[in-house]
Coordinates of C-alpha atoms and ligand atoms in Angstrom, one line a residue:
M405 CA -39.0 -104.3 175.0
T406 CA -41.3 -101.5 176.4
V407 CA -42.9 -98.6 174.7
L408 CA -43.1 -95.6 176.9
V409 CA -46.4 -93.6 176.5
T410 CA -46.6 -90.3 177.9
G411 CA -50.1 -88.7 178.4
G412 CA -51.3 -92.4 177.9
A413 CA -54.4 -91.9 180.2
G414 CA -55.8 -89.1 177.9
Y415 CA -58.1 -89.5 174.8
I416 CA -55.6 -90.5 172.0
G417 CA -53.2 -91.9 174.3
S418 CA -55.9 -94.5 175.8
H419 CA -56.8 -95.6 172.4
T420 CA -53.2 -96.0 171.4
C421 CA -52.4 -98.1 174.5
L422 CA -55.1 -100.3 173.5
E423 CA -53.9 -100.9 169.9
L424 CA -50.4 -101.4 171.5
L425 CA -51.4 -104.0 173.9
Q426 CA -53.5 -105.8 171.1
A427 CA -50.4 -105.8 169.1
G428 CA -48.4 -107.6 171.9
K429 CA -46.5 -104.7 173.0
D430 CA -45.3 -103.9 176.5
V431 CA -46.6 -100.4 177.6
L432 CA -45.4 -98.3 180.2
V433 CA -47.7 -95.1 180.8
L434 CA -46.6 -91.9 182.5
D435 CA -49.2 -89.5 183.2
N436 CA -49.9 -86.8 185.7
F437 CA -53.8 -86.9 185.2
A438 CA -53.8 -83.0 184.4
N439 CA -56.6 -83.9 182.0
S440 CA -57.5 -87.5 182.5
S441 CA -58.0 -90.3 185.3
A442 CA -56.7 -93.7 186.1
E443 CA -60.3 -95.0 185.1
S444 CA -59.4 -94.8 181.3
L445 CA -56.2 -97.3 181.8
K446 CA -58.4 -99.6 184.0
R447 CA -60.7 -99.8 180.9
V448 CA -57.8 -100.1 178.3
Q449 CA -56.7 -103.0 180.3
E450 CA -60.1 -104.8 180.6
L451 CA -60.4 -104.2 176.7
A452 CA -57.2 -105.9 176.1
G453 CA -57.3 -108.5 178.7
K454 CA -53.8 -107.4 179.5
E455 CA -51.9 -105.2 182.1
L456 CA -49.9 -102.3 181.4
K457 CA -47.5 -100.6 183.7
F458 CA -48.5 -97.2 185.0
V459 CA -46.7 -94.5 186.8
E460 CA -48.3 -91.2 187.9
G461 CA -45.8 -88.4 187.3
D462 CA -44.8 -85.3 185.2
I463 CA -42.8 -85.4 181.9
R464 CA -40.9 -82.2 183.3
D465 CA -39.6 -84.5 186.2
R466 CA -36.0 -85.3 185.1
A467 CA -35.2 -87.5 188.2
L468 CA -38.4 -89.6 187.6
L469 CA -37.7 -90.2 183.9
D470 CA -34.3 -91.3 184.6
S471 CA -35.6 -93.9 187.1
L472 CA -38.1 -95.0 184.5
F473 CA -35.4 -95.5 181.7
S474 CA -33.1 -97.4 184.1
E475 CA -35.8 -99.7 185.4
N476 CA -37.4 -100.5 182.3
D477 CA -36.4 -101.8 178.8
I478 CA -37.8 -98.9 177.1
E479 CA -37.1 -98.9 173.2
S480 CA -39.2 -96.2 172.0
V481 CA -41.3 -93.4 173.2
V482 CA -44.9 -92.1 172.0
H483 CA -45.4 -88.7 173.5
F484 CA -48.9 -87.5 173.9
A485 CA -48.5 -85.6 177.2
G486 CA -49.1 -81.9 176.8
L487 CA -51.7 -79.3 177.3
K488 CA -54.2 -78.8 174.2
A489 CA -56.6 -75.9 174.7
V490 CA -56.0 -73.3 172.1
G491 CA -58.3 -70.5 174.0
E492 CA -56.4 -71.4 177.3
S493 CA -53.0 -71.1 175.8
T494 CA -53.6 -67.6 175.0
E495 CA -54.4 -66.9 178.5
I496 CA -51.6 -68.8 180.2
P497 CA -49.0 -69.1 177.6
L498 CA -46.1 -69.7 179.9
D499 CA -47.9 -73.1 181.3
Y500 CA -48.0 -74.2 177.7
F501 CA -44.4 -73.5 176.9
D502 CA -43.5 -75.1 180.3
N503 CA -45.4 -78.3 179.7
N504 CA -45.3 -78.7 176.0
V505 CA -41.9 -77.3 175.2
S506 CA -39.8 -77.6 178.4
G507 CA -41.5 -80.9 179.3
T508 CA -40.6 -82.4 175.9
V509 CA -37.0 -81.1 176.0
T510 CA -36.5 -82.6 179.4
L511 CA -38.0 -85.9 178.1
L512 CA -35.8 -85.9 175.1
Q513 CA -32.6 -85.1 177.3
A514 CA -33.8 -88.3 179.4
M515 CA -34.0 -90.3 176.2
K516 CA -30.5 -89.3 174.9
A517 CA -28.9 -90.0 178.4
A518 CA -30.8 -93.3 178.4
Q519 CA -29.6 -93.9 174.6
V520 CA -33.2 -94.3 173.7
F521 CA -33.6 -92.5 170.1
R522 CA -36.9 -93.6 168.8
F523 CA -39.7 -90.9 169.3
V524 CA -43.3 -90.4 167.8
F525 CA -44.6 -87.0 168.5
S526 CA -48.2 -85.7 168.6
S527 CA -48.1 -82.6 166.4
S528 CA -50.8 -81.0 164.9
A529 CA -52.5 -79.6 161.6
T530 CA -52.4 -76.2 163.4
V531 CA -48.6 -76.0 162.5
Y532 CA -49.8 -75.1 158.9
G533 CA -51.7 -72.0 160.0
D534 CA -54.0 -70.7 157.4
P535 CA -53.2 -72.9 154.4
H536 CA -53.2 -71.0 151.0
T537 CA -54.8 -74.1 149.5
V538 CA -56.1 -77.5 150.2
P539 CA -55.5 -80.5 150.4
I540 CA -52.5 -79.8 152.7
L541 CA -49.1 -81.5 151.8
E542 CA -46.3 -82.0 154.3
S543 CA -44.0 -79.7 152.4
F544 CA -46.5 -76.6 152.8
P545 CA -45.0 -73.5 154.7
L546 CA -45.3 -73.9 158.6
S547 CA -46.9 -71.0 160.6
V548 CA -49.0 -70.5 163.8
T549 CA -51.6 -68.2 165.1
N550 CA -51.8 -68.9 168.9
P551 CA -49.4 -70.1 171.7
Y552 CA -50.7 -73.9 171.6
G553 CA -49.7 -74.0 167.9
R554 CA -46.4 -72.3 168.7
T555 CA -45.6 -75.0 171.4
K556 CA -46.1 -77.7 168.6
L557 CA -43.8 -76.0 166.0
M558 CA -41.2 -75.4 168.4
V559 CA -41.0 -78.9 169.4
E560 CA -41.1 -79.9 165.7
D561 CA -38.1 -77.6 165.2
V562 CA -36.4 -78.8 168.4
C563 CA -36.7 -82.4 166.8
R564 CA -35.6 -81.4 163.4
D565 CA -32.4 -79.7 165.1
L566 CA -31.8 -82.7 167.4
A567 CA -32.1 -85.4 164.4
A568 CA -29.4 -83.2 162.3
S569 CA -27.2 -83.2 165.4
D570 CA -27.0 -86.9 165.9
E571 CA -27.9 -89.4 163.3
R572 CA -29.1 -92.0 166.1
W573 CA -32.2 -90.3 166.4
S574 CA -35.3 -91.6 164.6
I575 CA -38.5 -89.3 165.1
A576 CA -41.8 -89.2 163.5
L577 CA -43.7 -85.9 163.8
L578 CA -47.5 -86.8 163.4
R579 CA -49.6 -83.8 162.2
Y580 CA -53.0 -84.9 163.3
F581 CA -56.0 -83.3 161.5
N582 CA -59.1 -83.4 163.6
P583 CA -59.5 -86.6 165.8
A584 CA -63.0 -87.6 166.7
G585 CA -64.9 -90.7 167.5
A586 CA -64.5 -93.3 170.5
H587 CA -63.5 -96.9 170.7
P588 CA -66.4 -99.0 169.3
S589 CA -66.9 -100.7 172.8
G590 CA -68.2 -97.6 174.2
R591 CA -65.8 -98.0 177.0
I592 CA -63.2 -95.3 176.3
G593 CA -63.4 -91.7 174.6
E594 CA -62.9 -88.3 175.1
Q595 CA -63.8 -86.5 178.2
P596 CA -63.6 -82.8 177.7
N597 CA -63.0 -80.5 180.5
G598 CA -65.8 -78.0 181.0
I599 CA -67.6 -76.7 177.9
P600 CA -66.1 -78.6 174.8
N601 CA -64.1 -76.4 172.3
N602 CA -64.1 -79.1 169.7
L603 CA -67.3 -79.6 167.5
V604 CA -68.0 -83.4 167.9
P605 CA -68.1 -83.4 171.8
Y606 CA -70.3 -80.3 171.7
I607 CA -72.7 -82.1 169.4
T608 CA -72.9 -85.2 171.6
Q609 CA -73.5 -83.0 174.7
V610 CA -76.4 -81.3 173.0
A611 CA -77.5 -84.7 171.8
I612 CA -77.6 -85.8 175.7
G613 CA -79.3 -82.7 176.9
Q614 CA -76.1 -81.2 178.7
R615 CA -76.3 -78.3 176.3
E616 CA -79.0 -76.6 174.7
A617 CA -77.9 -76.0 171.1
L618 CA -74.7 -76.0 169.1
N619 CA -73.3 -72.5 168.1
V620 CA -72.4 -73.0 164.5
F621 CA -69.4 -70.5 164.2
G622 CA -70.2 -68.7 160.9
D623 CA -71.9 -69.6 157.4
D624 CA -70.3 -67.2 155.4
Y625 CA -67.0 -68.9 154.7
D626 CA -66.0 -69.8 151.2
T627 CA -67.1 -73.3 151.6
P628 CA -70.0 -75.3 149.9
D629 CA -72.6 -74.4 152.7
G630 CA -70.7 -71.6 154.3
T631 CA -69.5 -73.4 157.3
G632 CA -66.2 -74.3 158.2
V633 CA -64.7 -77.4 156.6
R634 CA -62.6 -80.0 158.4
D635 CA -60.9 -83.4 158.0
Y636 CA -62.3 -85.6 160.9
L637 CA -60.3 -88.5 161.7
H638 CA -61.6 -91.6 163.6
V639 CA -59.4 -91.9 166.9
V640 CA -59.0 -95.7 166.4
D641 CA -57.4 -95.0 162.8
L642 CA -55.2 -92.4 164.4
A643 CA -54.1 -94.9 167.3
I644 CA -53.1 -97.4 164.5
G645 CA -51.2 -94.7 162.9
H646 CA -48.9 -94.5 165.9
L647 CA -48.3 -98.4 165.7
C648 CA -47.2 -97.8 162.0
A649 CA -44.9 -94.6 162.9
L650 CA -43.3 -96.9 165.6
Q651 CA -42.6 -99.7 162.9
K652 CA -40.9 -96.8 160.7
V653 CA -38.9 -95.3 163.4
S654 CA -37.5 -98.9 164.3
K655 CA -36.1 -99.0 160.6
Q656 CA -35.2 -95.5 159.6
T657 CA -33.4 -92.5 161.2
G658 CA -34.0 -88.9 160.8
C659 CA -36.9 -86.7 161.5
V660 CA -40.0 -86.9 159.1
A661 CA -43.4 -85.3 159.3
Y662 CA -46.5 -87.2 158.2
N663 CA -50.2 -86.0 157.8
L664 CA -52.5 -88.1 159.6
G665 CA -56.0 -87.4 158.2
T666 CA -58.5 -88.9 155.8
G667 CA -58.2 -86.6 152.8
T668 CA -61.9 -85.6 152.9
G669 CA -63.4 -82.3 154.4
Y670 CA -66.9 -82.3 156.0
S671 CA -68.6 -79.0 157.0
V672 CA -70.3 -78.3 160.3
L673 CA -73.5 -78.7 158.9
D674 CA -72.6 -82.1 157.2
M675 CA -71.3 -83.1 160.7
V676 CA -74.5 -82.2 162.2
K677 CA -76.5 -84.2 159.9
A678 CA -74.2 -87.3 160.0
F679 CA -74.7 -87.4 163.8
E680 CA -78.5 -87.0 163.5
K681 CA -78.3 -90.1 161.2
A682 CA -76.2 -92.2 163.2
S683 CA -78.0 -91.2 166.8
G684 CA -81.6 -90.7 165.7
K685 CA -81.3 -87.5 167.7
A686 CA -82.0 -84.0 166.4
I687 CA -79.5 -81.3 167.1
A688 CA -80.6 -77.9 167.9
Y689 CA -78.2 -75.3 166.4
N690 CA -77.9 -71.5 166.0
I691 CA -75.5 -69.7 163.4
T692 CA -73.6 -67.2 165.4
A693 CA -70.1 -65.2 164.7
R694 CA -67.0 -66.8 163.3
R695 CA -64.7 -67.9 166.2
P696 CA -61.6 -65.6 166.3
G697 CA -58.7 -67.3 164.6
D698 CA -60.7 -70.1 162.7
I699 CA -59.9 -70.9 159.3
A700 CA -62.4 -71.6 156.3
C701 CA -61.3 -75.1 155.2
C702 CA -58.5 -77.6 156.1
Y703 CA -57.9 -81.1 154.9
A704 CA -54.8 -83.3 154.3
D705 CA -53.2 -84.8 151.6
P706 CA -52.6 -88.3 153.5
T707 CA -50.8 -89.9 150.4
F708 CA -47.4 -89.5 152.0
A709 CA -48.5 -91.4 155.3
E710 CA -49.9 -94.2 153.1
A711 CA -46.8 -94.5 150.9
E712 CA -44.2 -94.3 153.9
L713 CA -46.1 -95.7 156.7
G714 CA -48.5 -98.0 155.0
W715 CA -51.2 -96.2 157.0
K716 CA -54.7 -95.2 155.7
A717 CA -57.8 -94.1 157.7
E718 CA -60.3 -96.8 157.2
K719 CA -63.3 -95.8 159.3
T720 CA -66.3 -93.9 157.8
L721 CA -68.0 -90.9 159.2
D722 CA -71.0 -92.9 160.2
Q723 CA -68.9 -95.1 162.1
M724 CA -67.1 -92.1 163.8
M725 CA -70.6 -90.5 164.8
A726 CA -72.0 -93.9 165.8
D727 CA -69.1 -94.5 168.2
S728 CA -69.0 -91.0 169.6
W729 CA -72.9 -91.4 170.4
R730 CA -72.1 -94.8 172.0
W731 CA -69.6 -93.6 174.2
Q732 CA -71.5 -90.3 175.1
S733 CA -74.6 -91.9 175.8
Q734 CA -73.2 -94.9 177.9
N735 CA -70.8 -92.6 179.8
P736 CA -72.9 -89.3 180.4
N737 CA -70.1 -88.2 182.8
G738 CA -67.3 -89.5 181.0
F739 CA -64.9 -91.6 183.2
A740 CA -66.6 -90.0 186.6
P741 CA -68.9 -92.3 188.3
S742 CA -72.5 -91.5 187.1
Ligands
LIG714 P1 -55.4 -85.4 176.4 O1 -55.6 -84.0 177.2 O2 -56.8 -86.2 176.6 O3 -54.1 -86.2 176.6 C1 -53.1 -85.5 177.3 C2 -52.6 -86.5 178.5 O4 -51.3 -85.9 178.9 C3 -53.8 -86.5 179.6 O5 -53.8 -87.5 180.2 C4 -52.9 -85.5 180.5 O6 -53.3 -85.7 182.0 C5 -51.4 -85.7 180.4 N1 -50.5 -84.7 180.6 C6 -50.5 -83.2 180.3 N2 -49.5 -82.6 180.8 C7 -48.5 -83.6 181.3 C8 -47.4 -83.6 181.9 N3 -46.7 -82.6 182.1 N4 -47.0 -84.6 182.5 C9 -47.5 -86.0 182.2 N5 -48.5 -86.1 181.7 C10 -49.2 -84.9 181.1 O7 -55.2 -84.9 175.0 P2 -55.5 -85.7 173.4 O8 -56.4 -85.2 172.8 O9 -55.3 -87.2 173.7 O10 -54.1 -85.2 172.8 C11 -52.8 -85.9 172.9 C12 -51.7 -85.1 172.3 O11 -52.0 -84.9 170.8 C13 -51.5 -83.7 172.7 O12 -50.2 -83.6 172.6 C14 -52.4 -82.7 171.8 O13 -51.8 -81.4 171.9 C15 -51.9 -83.6 170.5 N6 -53.1 -83.3 169.4 C16 -54.5 -83.4 169.8 C17 -55.4 -83.1 168.9 C18 -56.9 -83.4 169.3 O14 -57.7 -82.8 168.7 N7 -57.4 -84.0 170.4 C19 -55.0 -82.6 167.7 C20 -53.8 -82.5 167.5 C21 -52.8 -82.9 168.3
LIG715 C1 -59.3 -76.8 166.7 C2 -58.0 -75.8 167.2 C3 -56.8 -76.6 166.6 C4 -56.6 -78.0 167.0 C5 -58.0 -78.8 166.6 C6 -57.8 -80.2 167.1 C7 -58.8 -73.4 167.5 C8 -58.9 -72.1 166.9 N1 -58.2 -74.6 166.7 O1 -59.3 -76.5 165.5 O2 -55.6 -75.8 166.9 O3 -55.5 -78.3 166.5 O4 -59.0 -78.1 167.2 O5 -58.0 -80.3 168.5 O6 -59.4 -74.0 168.4 N2 -67.5 -75.6 165.5 C9 -68.4 -74.8 165.7 N3 -69.2 -74.8 166.9 C10 -68.7 -75.3 167.9 C11 -67.3 -75.9 168.0 C12 -66.5 -75.8 166.6 O7 -69.2 -74.4 164.8 O8 -69.0 -75.4 169.0 C13 -66.6 -75.4 164.1 C14 -65.6 -74.7 163.9 O9 -65.7 -73.3 163.8 C15 -64.5 -75.3 163.0 C16 -65.2 -76.9 163.1 O10 -66.4 -76.7 164.0 O11 -65.3 -75.1 161.6 C17 -64.2 -77.7 164.0 O12 -63.8 -77.1 165.3 P1 -62.8 -77.6 166.2 O13 -63.4 -78.9 166.6 O14 -62.7 -76.7 167.3 O15 -61.6 -78.0 165.4 P2 -60.7 -76.9 164.7 O16 -61.1 -75.6 164.6 O17 -60.1 -77.4 163.4

């Protein structure tokens, strides 16, 4: 029995494919390389000492999906494929709705036609908008502040409606907090496109000399040191969360959302210090204006995921930073040849 992994060549997808292979699963990846390359999958197979099947193509291509379902014994789908840059989503929202929402609807239609009803979806803590309090529980009200976030909430709504319409569906909505880090081998990691939006890749690019200094977006938030607080989660822990979710959807039907986070918040300056400690590199930074749309503080209450999925983040902030640095320093150009 095979797990179809859409977007499996990307950052979280590649780490998840590795965990799936190591757990003895057969893996079929569908990716259009919009934000990745075949090199990540080559390395995943090297690390696992096992092969996966790979098809270059788009989740919006219904004929291709139908052929994948008819030619492979697919039991469940882990769905990472999509666009993820918040700023870009405000400039080209239609591309985001097309890829993330229409693409997912096409995928779900193909699953239904093939009678495959187990679905694990990459949602995001962005669906909580600006939470009125922390830690954040799954039951908190949902709202969004940008088109990217809206695509995640729309897909969640589609999934809830679908599960309500037909009890054969079994769907896990995984609300990731802030994924960071890389595989400890240093062979796979995140390759941001252009200037990184996210904090950790920006810090590692400063450390390697590709960027001059980190801009710390505001030090006047209502947080212990005034800088933004987030729940940073090691990508390997996150990958393992998908295995736990697959177990769950094999046992229970319906549509359920789970927070995947550590439950601990760190500030931007905590992250700078932790990186300096792990890498031995000093990080130059300037305090600048707040980034529009940012919130002060966001961290998970992860107890539901622990109780229901048997999943808990295990890795420390030091490991996250050491692994990020190993990946960045050993692969200064990401997966491109150096
Ligand atoms: P990524 O860009 O590294 O991976 C996404 C993969 O999907 C890429 O390999 C890309 O080429 C592929 N893809 C995009 N559109 C496609 C399409 N139409 N058809 C086929 N393949 C397509 O991103 P990631 O960080 O690994 O994120 C994976 C998922 O998790 C995304 O849905 C993202 O929105 C979600 N997510 C990510 C974060 C984060 O901080 N990285 C946080 C919350 C949620
Ligand atoms: C961003 C996205 C969010 C997405 C999440 C994980 C926005 C508004 N939100 O959230 O939708 O789910 O990534 O991919 O983009 N920071 C700096 N300097 C930098 C970069 C970041 O100070 O150069 C600060 C930010 O202000 C924030 C923290 O670092 O306080 C984390 O930022 P980031 O990694 O972009 O994640 P989020 O803002 O949580």
